Amino acid sequence: MKTKRIYKVEFEEKWSYDRTAWIQDSINVLANGDAAAAIKKAKKSVLRKTFFDEEHKRLEKVTGFRLLSVDTIATADI
């Protein structure tokens, strides 16, 4: 049996449009019983976030990631 866990990863992200401000957020991640894998998945996902700023006609993206906490919210043996 494999143990699967859902982790809540809390972090701060920095966007390209504001190089000084850190914005707090969180994401739920499914991982194979390993918090380190959950953090890696969360970071990869967060660093892919983008949006198009219509006013300035440019693509904005997340440029920084700081981990705040990681907690297990569910566990299942499959």
PDB file of N, CA and C in Angstrom, residues 3 38-40 71:
ATOM      1  N   THR A   3       0.981   5.344   0.849  1.00  0.00           N
ATOM      2  CA  THR A   3       0.323   6.388   1.615  1.00  0.00           C
ATOM      3  C   THR A   3       0.345   7.677   0.810  1.00  0.00           C
ATOM      4  N   ALA A  38       5.810  17.672  -1.506  1.00  0.00           N
ATOM      5  CA  ALA A  38       4.684  18.601  -1.554  1.00  0.00           C
ATOM      6  C   ALA A  38       5.168  20.038  -1.710  1.00  0.00           C
ATOM      7  N   ILE A  39       6.226  20.389  -1.007  1.00  0.00           N
ATOM      8  CA  ILE A  39       6.788  21.733  -1.102  1.00  0.00           C
ATOM      9  C   ILE A  39       7.331  21.975  -2.509  1.00  0.00           C
ATOM     10  N   LYS A  40       8.016  20.989  -3.051  1.00  0.00           N
ATOM     11  CA  LYS A  40       8.574  21.112  -4.403  1.00  0.00           C
ATOM     12  C   LYS A  40       7.456  21.306  -5.429  1.00  0.00           C
ATOM     13  N   ASP A  71       1.460  21.673   6.351  1.00  0.00           N
ATOM     14  CA  ASP A  71       0.703  20.849   7.277  1.00  0.00           C
ATOM     15  C   ASP A  71      -0.042  19.757   6.534  1.00  0.00           C
TER      16      ASP A  71
END
